[in-house]
XYZ file of C-alpha atoms in Angstrom:
499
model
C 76.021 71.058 262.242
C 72.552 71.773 262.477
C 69.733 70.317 261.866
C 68.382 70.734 258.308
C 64.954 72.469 257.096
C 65.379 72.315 253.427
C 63.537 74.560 251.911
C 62.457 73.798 248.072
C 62.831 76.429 245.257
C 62.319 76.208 241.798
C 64.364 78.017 239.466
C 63.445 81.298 237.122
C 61.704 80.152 234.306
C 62.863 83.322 232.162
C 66.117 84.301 231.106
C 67.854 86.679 233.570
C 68.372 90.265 232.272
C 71.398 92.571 233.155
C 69.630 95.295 235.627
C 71.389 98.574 237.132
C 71.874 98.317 241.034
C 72.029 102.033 242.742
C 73.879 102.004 245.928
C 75.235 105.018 247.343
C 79.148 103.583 248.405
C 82.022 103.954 245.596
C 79.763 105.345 243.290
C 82.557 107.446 241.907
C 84.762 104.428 241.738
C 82.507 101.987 239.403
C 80.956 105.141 237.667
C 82.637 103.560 234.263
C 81.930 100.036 233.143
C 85.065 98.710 232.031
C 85.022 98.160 228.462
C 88.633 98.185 227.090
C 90.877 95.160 227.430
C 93.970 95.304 229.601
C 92.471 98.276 232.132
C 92.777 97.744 235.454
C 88.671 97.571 235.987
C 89.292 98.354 240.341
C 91.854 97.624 242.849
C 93.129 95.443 245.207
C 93.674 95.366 248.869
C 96.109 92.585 249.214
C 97.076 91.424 245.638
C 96.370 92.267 241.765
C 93.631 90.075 240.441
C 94.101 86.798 238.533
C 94.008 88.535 235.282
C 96.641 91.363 234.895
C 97.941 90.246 231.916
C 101.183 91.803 229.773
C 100.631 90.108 226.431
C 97.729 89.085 225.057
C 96.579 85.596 226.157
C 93.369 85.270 224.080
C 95.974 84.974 221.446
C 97.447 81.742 222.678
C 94.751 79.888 223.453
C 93.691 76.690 221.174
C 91.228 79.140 219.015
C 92.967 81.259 216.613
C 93.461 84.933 216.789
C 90.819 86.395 214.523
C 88.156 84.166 216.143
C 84.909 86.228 217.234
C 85.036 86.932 221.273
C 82.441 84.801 223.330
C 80.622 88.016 224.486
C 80.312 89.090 221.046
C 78.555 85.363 220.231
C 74.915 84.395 220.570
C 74.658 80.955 221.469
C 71.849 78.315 222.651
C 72.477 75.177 224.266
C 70.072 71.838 224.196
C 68.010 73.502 226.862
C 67.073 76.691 224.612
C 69.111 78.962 226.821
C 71.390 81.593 225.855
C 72.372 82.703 229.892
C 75.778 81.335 229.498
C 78.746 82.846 227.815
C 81.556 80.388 227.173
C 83.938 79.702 223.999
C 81.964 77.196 222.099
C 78.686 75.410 223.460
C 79.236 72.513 220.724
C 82.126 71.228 222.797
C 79.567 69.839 225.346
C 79.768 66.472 224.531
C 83.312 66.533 224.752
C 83.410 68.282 227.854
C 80.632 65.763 229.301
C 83.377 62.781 229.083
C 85.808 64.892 231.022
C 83.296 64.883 233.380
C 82.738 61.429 233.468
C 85.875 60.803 233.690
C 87.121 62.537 236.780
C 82.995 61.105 238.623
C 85.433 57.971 238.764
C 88.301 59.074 240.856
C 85.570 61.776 243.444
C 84.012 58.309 244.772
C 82.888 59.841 248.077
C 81.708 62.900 246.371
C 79.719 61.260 244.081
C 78.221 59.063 246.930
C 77.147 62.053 249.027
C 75.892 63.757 245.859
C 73.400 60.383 245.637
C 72.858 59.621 249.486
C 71.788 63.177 250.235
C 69.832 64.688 247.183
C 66.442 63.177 248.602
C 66.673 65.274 251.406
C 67.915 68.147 249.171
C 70.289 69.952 252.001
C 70.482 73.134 249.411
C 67.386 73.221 248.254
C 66.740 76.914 247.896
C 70.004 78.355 247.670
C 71.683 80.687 245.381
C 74.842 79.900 244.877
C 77.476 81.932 243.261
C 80.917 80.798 242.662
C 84.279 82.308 240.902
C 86.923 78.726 240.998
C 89.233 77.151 238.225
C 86.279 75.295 235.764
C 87.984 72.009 235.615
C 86.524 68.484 235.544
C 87.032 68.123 238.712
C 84.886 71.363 239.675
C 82.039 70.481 237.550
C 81.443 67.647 239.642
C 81.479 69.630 242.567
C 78.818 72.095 240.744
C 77.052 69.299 239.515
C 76.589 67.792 243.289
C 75.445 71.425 244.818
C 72.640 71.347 241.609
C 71.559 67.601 242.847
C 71.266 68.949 246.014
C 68.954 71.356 245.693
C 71.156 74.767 244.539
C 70.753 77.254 241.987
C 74.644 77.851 240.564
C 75.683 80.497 238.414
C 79.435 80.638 237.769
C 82.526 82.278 236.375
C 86.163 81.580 236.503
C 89.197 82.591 239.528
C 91.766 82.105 236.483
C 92.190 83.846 233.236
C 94.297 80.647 231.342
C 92.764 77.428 234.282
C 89.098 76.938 232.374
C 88.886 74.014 230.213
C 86.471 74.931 227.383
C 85.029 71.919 226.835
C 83.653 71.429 230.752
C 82.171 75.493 230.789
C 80.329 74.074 227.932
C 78.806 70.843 229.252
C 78.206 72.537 231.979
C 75.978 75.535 230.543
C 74.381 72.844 228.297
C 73.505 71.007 231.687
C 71.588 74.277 232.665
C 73.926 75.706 234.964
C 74.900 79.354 234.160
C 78.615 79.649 233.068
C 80.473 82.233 231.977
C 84.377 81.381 231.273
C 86.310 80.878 228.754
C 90.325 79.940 228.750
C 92.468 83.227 227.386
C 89.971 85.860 228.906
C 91.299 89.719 228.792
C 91.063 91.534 232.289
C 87.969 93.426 230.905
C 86.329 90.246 230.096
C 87.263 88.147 233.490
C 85.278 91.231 235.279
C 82.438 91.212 232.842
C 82.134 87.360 233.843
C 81.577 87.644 237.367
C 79.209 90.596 236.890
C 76.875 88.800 234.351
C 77.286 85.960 237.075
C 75.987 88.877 239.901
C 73.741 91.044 238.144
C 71.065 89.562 236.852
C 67.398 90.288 237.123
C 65.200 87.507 238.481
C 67.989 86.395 240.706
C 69.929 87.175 243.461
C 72.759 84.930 245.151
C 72.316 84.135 248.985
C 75.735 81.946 249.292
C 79.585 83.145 247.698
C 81.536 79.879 246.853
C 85.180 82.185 246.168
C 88.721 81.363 245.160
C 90.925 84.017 245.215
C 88.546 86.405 246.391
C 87.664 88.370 243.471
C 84.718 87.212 243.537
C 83.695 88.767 247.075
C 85.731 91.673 246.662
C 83.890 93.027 243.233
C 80.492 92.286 245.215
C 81.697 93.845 248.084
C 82.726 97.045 245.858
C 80.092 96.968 243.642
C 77.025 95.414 245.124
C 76.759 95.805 248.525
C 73.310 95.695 248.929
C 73.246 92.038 248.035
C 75.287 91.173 250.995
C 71.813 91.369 253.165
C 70.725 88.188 251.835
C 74.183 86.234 251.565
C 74.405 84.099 254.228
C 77.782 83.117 254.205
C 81.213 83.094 252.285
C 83.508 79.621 251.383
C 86.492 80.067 250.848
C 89.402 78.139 249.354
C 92.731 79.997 248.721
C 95.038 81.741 250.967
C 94.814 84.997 248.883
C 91.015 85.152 249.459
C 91.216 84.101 253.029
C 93.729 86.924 253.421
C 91.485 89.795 252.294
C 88.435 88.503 253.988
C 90.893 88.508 257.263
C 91.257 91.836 256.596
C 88.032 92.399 255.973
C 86.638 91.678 259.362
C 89.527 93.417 261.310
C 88.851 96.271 259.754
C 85.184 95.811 260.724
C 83.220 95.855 257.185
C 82.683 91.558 256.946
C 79.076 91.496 256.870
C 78.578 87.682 256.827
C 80.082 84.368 258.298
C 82.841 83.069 256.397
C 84.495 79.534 255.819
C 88.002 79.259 255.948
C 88.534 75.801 253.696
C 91.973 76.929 253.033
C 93.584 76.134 256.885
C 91.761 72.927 256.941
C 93.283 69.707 257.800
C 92.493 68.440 254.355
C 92.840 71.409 251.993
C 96.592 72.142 253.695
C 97.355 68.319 254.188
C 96.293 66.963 250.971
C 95.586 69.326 248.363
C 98.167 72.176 248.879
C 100.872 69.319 249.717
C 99.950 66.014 247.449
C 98.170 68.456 244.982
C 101.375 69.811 244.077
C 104.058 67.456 244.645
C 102.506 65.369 241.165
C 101.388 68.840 239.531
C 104.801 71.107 239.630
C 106.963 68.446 237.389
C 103.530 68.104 235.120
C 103.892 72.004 234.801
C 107.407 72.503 234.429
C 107.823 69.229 231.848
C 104.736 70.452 229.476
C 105.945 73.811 228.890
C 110.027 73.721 229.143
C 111.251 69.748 228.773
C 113.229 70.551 231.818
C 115.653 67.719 232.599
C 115.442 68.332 236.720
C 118.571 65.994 237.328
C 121.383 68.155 238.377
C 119.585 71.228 237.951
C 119.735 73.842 241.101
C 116.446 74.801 242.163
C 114.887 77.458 244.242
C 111.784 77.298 246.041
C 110.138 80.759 247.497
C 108.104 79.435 250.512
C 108.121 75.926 252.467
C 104.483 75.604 253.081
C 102.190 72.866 252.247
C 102.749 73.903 248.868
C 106.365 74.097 249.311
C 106.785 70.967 250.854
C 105.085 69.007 247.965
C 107.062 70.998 244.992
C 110.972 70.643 246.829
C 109.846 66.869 247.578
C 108.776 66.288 243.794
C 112.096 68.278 242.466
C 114.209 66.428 245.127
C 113.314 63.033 244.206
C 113.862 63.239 240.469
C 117.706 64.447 241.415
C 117.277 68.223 241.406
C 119.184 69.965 243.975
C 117.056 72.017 245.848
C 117.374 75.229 248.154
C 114.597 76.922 250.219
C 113.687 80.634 251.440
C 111.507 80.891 254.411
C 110.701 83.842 256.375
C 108.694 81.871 259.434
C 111.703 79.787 261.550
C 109.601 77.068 262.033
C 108.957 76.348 258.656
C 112.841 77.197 257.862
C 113.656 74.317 260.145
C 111.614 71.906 258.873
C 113.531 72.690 255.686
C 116.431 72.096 257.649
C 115.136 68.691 258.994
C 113.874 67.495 255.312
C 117.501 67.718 254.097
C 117.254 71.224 252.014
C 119.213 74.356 252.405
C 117.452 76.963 253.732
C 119.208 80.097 251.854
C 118.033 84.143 251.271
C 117.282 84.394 247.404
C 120.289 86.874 247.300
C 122.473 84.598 248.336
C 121.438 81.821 245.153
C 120.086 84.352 242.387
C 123.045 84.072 240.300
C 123.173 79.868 240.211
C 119.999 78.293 239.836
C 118.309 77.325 237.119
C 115.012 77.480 238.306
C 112.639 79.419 240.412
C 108.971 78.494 242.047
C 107.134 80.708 244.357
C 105.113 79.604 246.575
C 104.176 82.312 249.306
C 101.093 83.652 248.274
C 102.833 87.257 248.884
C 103.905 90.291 246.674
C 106.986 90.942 245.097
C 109.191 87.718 246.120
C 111.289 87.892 243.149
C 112.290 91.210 242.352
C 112.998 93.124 238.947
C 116.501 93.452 240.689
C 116.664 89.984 240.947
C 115.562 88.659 237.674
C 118.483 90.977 236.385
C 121.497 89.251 237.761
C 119.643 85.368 237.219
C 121.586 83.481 234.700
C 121.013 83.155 231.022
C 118.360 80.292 230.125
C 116.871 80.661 233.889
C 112.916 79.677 234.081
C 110.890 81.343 236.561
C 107.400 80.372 237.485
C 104.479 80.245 240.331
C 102.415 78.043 241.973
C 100.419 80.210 244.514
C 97.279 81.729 243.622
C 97.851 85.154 243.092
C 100.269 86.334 240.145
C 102.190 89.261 241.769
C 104.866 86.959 243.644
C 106.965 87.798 240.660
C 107.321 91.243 239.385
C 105.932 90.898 235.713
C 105.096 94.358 235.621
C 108.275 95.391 235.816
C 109.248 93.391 232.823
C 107.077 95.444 230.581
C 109.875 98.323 229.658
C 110.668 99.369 226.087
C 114.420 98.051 227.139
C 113.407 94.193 227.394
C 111.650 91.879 224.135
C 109.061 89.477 225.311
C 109.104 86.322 222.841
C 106.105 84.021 222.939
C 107.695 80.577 222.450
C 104.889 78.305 223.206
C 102.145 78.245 224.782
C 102.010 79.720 228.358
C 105.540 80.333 227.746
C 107.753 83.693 227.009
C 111.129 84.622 226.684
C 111.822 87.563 228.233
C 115.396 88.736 226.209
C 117.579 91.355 228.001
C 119.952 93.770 225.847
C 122.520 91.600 226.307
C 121.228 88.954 224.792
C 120.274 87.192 227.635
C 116.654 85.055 228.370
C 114.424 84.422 231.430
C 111.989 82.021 230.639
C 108.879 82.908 232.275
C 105.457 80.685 232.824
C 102.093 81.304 232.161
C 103.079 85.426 233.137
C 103.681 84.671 236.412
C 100.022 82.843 237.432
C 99.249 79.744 238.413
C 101.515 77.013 236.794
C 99.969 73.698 237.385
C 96.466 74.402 236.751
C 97.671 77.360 233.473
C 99.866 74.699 231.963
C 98.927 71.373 233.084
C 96.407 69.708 234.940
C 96.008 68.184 238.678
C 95.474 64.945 240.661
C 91.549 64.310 240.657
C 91.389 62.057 243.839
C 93.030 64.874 245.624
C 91.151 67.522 244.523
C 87.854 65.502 245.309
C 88.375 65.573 248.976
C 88.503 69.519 249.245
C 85.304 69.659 247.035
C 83.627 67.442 249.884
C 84.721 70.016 252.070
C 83.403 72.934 250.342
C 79.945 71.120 249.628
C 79.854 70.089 253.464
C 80.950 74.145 254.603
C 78.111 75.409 252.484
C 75.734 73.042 253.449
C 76.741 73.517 257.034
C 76.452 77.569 256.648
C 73.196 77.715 255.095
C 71.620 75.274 257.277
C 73.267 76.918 260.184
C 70.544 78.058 262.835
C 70.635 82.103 263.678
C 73.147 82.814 265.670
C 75.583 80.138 265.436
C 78.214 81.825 263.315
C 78.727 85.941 263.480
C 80.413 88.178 260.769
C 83.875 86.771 261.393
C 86.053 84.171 259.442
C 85.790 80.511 260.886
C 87.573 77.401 260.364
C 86.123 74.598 259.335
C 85.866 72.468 262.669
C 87.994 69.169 262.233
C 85.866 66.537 262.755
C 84.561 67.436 259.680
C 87.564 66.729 258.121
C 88.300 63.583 260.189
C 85.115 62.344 258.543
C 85.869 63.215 254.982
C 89.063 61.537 255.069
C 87.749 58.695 256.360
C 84.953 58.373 253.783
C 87.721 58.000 251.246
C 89.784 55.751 253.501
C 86.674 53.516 252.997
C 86.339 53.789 249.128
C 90.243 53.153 248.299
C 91.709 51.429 251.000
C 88.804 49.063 251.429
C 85.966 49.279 249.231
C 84.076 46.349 250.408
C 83.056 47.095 253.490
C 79.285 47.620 253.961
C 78.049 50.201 251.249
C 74.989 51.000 254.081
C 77.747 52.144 257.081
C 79.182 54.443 254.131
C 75.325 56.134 253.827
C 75.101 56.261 257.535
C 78.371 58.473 257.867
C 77.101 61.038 255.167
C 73.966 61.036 256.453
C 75.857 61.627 259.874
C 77.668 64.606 257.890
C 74.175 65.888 257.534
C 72.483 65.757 260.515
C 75.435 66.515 263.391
C-alpha cells in the first residue's frame, strides 16, 4: 500500500436534489425513465439483473399489500433528513440492535474501525455502494463513515435488505435507499437516486453484482472521470468488469475481492456450508436424510453446500464442467454426474455456477413431482424462470419466498425465492464469516484511493495476498487467542495502513 495523505471533507449541508446529466453515449437507450413495474429498465451483458421478477414480491414481504410504496412516502429521520428512501424509518431502533448485535461477532472490523479513524484513511471520499443491507453490512458502512467517507447506498438484491438496518442506517445519516420486496422499476430508481444527486458526486464504486457499475457505466459516464476505482465482491460483477476491460472501455482500476484467498476460502465455502440447510429448512422443512441431491457447480460455493447436505445424510451428486474441480468431487466422495443423467431422481436441486441457463425448461419438465429447485449464486438466471411464465403452467405462492409451480398434469416444482439468492432471500448468514470479507473490502478501498498515480491502470486486479494473510491473522488473534497484547493487534492494522 501506499502511504496515506488523508484528505478531510465535510459533507453537503443541503439536501441533494435529483439533476439531469447530458452525455452524448446511449442517449437513445435511457431516453425513457423507467416508470412501470416489471419492465426491463436496460440490459445485460453477462446476466439479467437481481430483480427480474415473475410475481409480485412487494406482495410477500412482511408489509401488507395495500401498504403505500416507499417512493411514494415522505419521511424524516432524527437528523431532519428526508435523503433516504427505505420502508419505514421508525424501525431504527430496532434495526440499531441488529447492528449491535452482529459489532460482536466483526471483532477485527470493529478494531480497525477504532485504531484507524484518527488518521481518517477515507477522509474525503465518495463512496457509492449497491450490496445485500444486512447487519453485517451496516457495520461495514458504518466503519467507511468513521473513517472519513461519505456513503450513499442502495441494495444488489430485490428480497436480501432487512428493513429494520436500511432504517438505522438512514437515521445514522447515511443515505439509503432499499427496501425488501422492491419491483425492477424501483431497484433501478434506487441506485439512480443513490448516483444522481446534485451537490454530490461519487469518486469510489463499492459493487456486488455489478449493477451498480453497469447502470453508471450506461447512464453516467461522465462520472467515471472522478471514480478512482471499483471493489468488487461477486463473481457476476467481476465477470462483466472482465469483460469490460478486454473489450477496452474499463476506465478505472478495479478490485477483484471475489478471487481472494479469504472471500473464496471463507465466505463462498464456510459462508454457505451453515447458510444452504438455514435456506432450504426455513422455507420447505426438508428432511435431507435420504433425500438425493444435486448440486450445479463444485466451487467454493459448491464445496460448502454438498459438505452441509452430505453430513446431515443426504446423498449427494455433482455436475462440473472444469476436470479439476470434477475430481475433487471425485476425491470428496460425491458422484460427479451430467444433470441429464439424474433429472428424473432427485429431490433437490442447488446451483451454484454463477452461469446462465443451468437448469433448463426441458429439464424442469421431466423432474419428479414434489422436486424443489433453488440457487445460491448471485445472479438469478441459472434457472430458467422465465420460461416458467406460460399460460400452460399455475404459479402458487405457498409461503413466503416460496411457489409452486403446478404442471397440467398435476404435477409441482417447488421453486425458491424465483430463482435468486437463497440464503441471504430466505434466511440469513454466518456474521464472523462475513466480517472477514468486509475487512477486505474496507482495506481494497482504502488501498485504491490512497493509491499513488500510477500504481494501478484501468485493468481488474487481485487483491495481493498478504493482505489477506494479515486479515486472517487479525482474527486468528481475536478468537483463537484473545489475550495476547491488545497494542501488537493496533500495530498490525496500523501496519495494514501504512505498507
Amino acid at each position: 500500500m501506499g502511504e496515506l495523505s488523508p484528505v478531510f471533507g465535510g459533507a453537503p449541508a443541503h439536501k441533494p436534489v435529483k439533476k439531469q446529466i447530458q452525455f452524448v453515449e446511449d442517449k437513445q437507450e435511457f431516453s425513457r425513465y423507467p416508470i412501470k413495474a416489471g419492465r426491463r429498465s436496460l440490459s445485460r451483458s453477462i446476466s439479467q439483473s437481481s430483480t427480474d421478477s415473475y410475481s409480485s414480491a412487494a406482495s410477500y414481504t412482511d408489509s401488507s399489500d395495500d401498504e403505500t410504496s416507499p417512493r411514494e412516502k415522505t419521511q424524516v429521520n432524527s437528523r431532519g433528513s428526508t435523503d433516504f428512501c427505505v420502508k419505514n424509518i421508525k424501525q431504527a431502533e430496532f434495526g440499531r440492535r441488529e447492528i449491535e448485535i452482529a459489532e460482536q461477532d466483526m471483532s477485527a472490523l470493529i478494531s480497525l474501525r477504532k485504531r484507524a479513524q484518527s488518521e481518517k484513511p477515507l477522509a474525503g471520499a465518495k463512496i457509492v455502494g449497491c450490496t445485500h443491507i444486512t447487519a453485517q453490512t451496516a457495520v461495514l458502512i458504518e466503519t467507511l463513515v468513521a473513517l472519513g467517507a461519505q456513503c450513499r447506498w442502495t441494495a444488489c438484491n430485490i428480497y436480501s435488505t432487512q428493513n429494520e438496518v436500511a432504517a438505522a442506517l438512514s437515521d445514522s445519516g447515511v443515505a439509503v435507499f432499499a427496501w425488501k420486496g422492491e419491483s425492477e422499476d424501483d431497484f433501478w430508481w434506487c441506485i439512480d437516486q443513490c448516483v444522481n444527486t446534485e451537490g454530490w458526486q461519487p469518486n469510489m464504486i463499492l459493487d456486488d453484482g455489478g449493477d451498480l457499475t453497469h447502470w453508471m457505466y450506461k447512464k453516467y459516464p461522465n462520472v467515471f472521470k472522478k471514480i478512482r476505482g471499483i471493489v468488487e465482491e461477486s463473481v457476476t460483477g467481476v465477470h462483466r468488469l472482465y469483460q469490460l476491460s478486454k473489450a477496452g472501455k474499463l476506465c478505472v482500476p478495479a478490485m477483484n475481492v471475489n478471487d481472494s484467498v479469504t472471500k473464496q476460502k471463507f465466505d463462498n465455502l464456510y459462508c454457505c456450508r451453515e447458510s444452504i440447510l438455514d435456506g432450504l429448512k426455513r422455507t420447505t422443512d426438508v428432511m435431507f436424510g435420504g433425500k438425493q441431491v444435486v448440486v450445479c457447480g463444485y466451487g467454493e460455493v459448491g464445496k460448502g453446500c454438498c459438505a452441509a447436505l452430505k453430513a446431515l445424510g443426504a446423498i449427494v451428486y455433482v455436475t462440473e464442467i472444469d476436470p479439476i474441480c470434477a475430481l475433487q468431487a471425485c476425491m470428496d466422495g460425491f458422484r460427479v454426474v451430467k444433470l441429464n443423467e439424474v433429472i428424473r431422481q432427485v429431490d433437490v436441486i442447488i446451483t451454484c455456477t454463477g452461469n446462465k441457463n443451468v437448469v433448463t425448461r426441458d429439464q424442469l419438465d421431466r423432474m419428479k413431482n414434489g422436486s424443489i429447485v433453488c440457487n445460491m449464486g448471485h445472479s438469478n438466471t441459472e434457472i430458467d424462470v422465465a420460461s416458467l411464465r406460460t399460460t400452460e403452467l399455475t404459479w402458487e405462492r405457498v409461503r413466503s419466498q416460496v411457489d409452486h409451480i403446478i404442471w397440467p398434469d398435476g404435477k409441482r416444482v417447488i421453486l425458491l425465492a424465483e430463482g435468486r439468492l437463497l440464503n441471504l432471500s430466505c434466511s440469513t448468514v454466518p456474521t464472523f464469516v462475513l466480517s472477514i470479507t468486509a475487512t477486505t473490502q474496507a482495506l481494497a478501498l482504502i488501498e485504491l484511493y490512497n493509491a499513488p498515480e500510477g500504481r494501478y491502470k484501468q485493468d481488474v486486479y487481485l487483491l495481493p495476498k498478504k493482505m489477506g494473510e494479515d486479515t486472517c491473522f487479525l482474527y486468528i488473534l481475536f478468537t483463537v487467542n484473545s489475550s495476547m497484547d491488545f497494542l501488537f493487534i493496533h500495530i498490525i492494522i496500523l501496519t495494514f495502513l501504512i505498507l
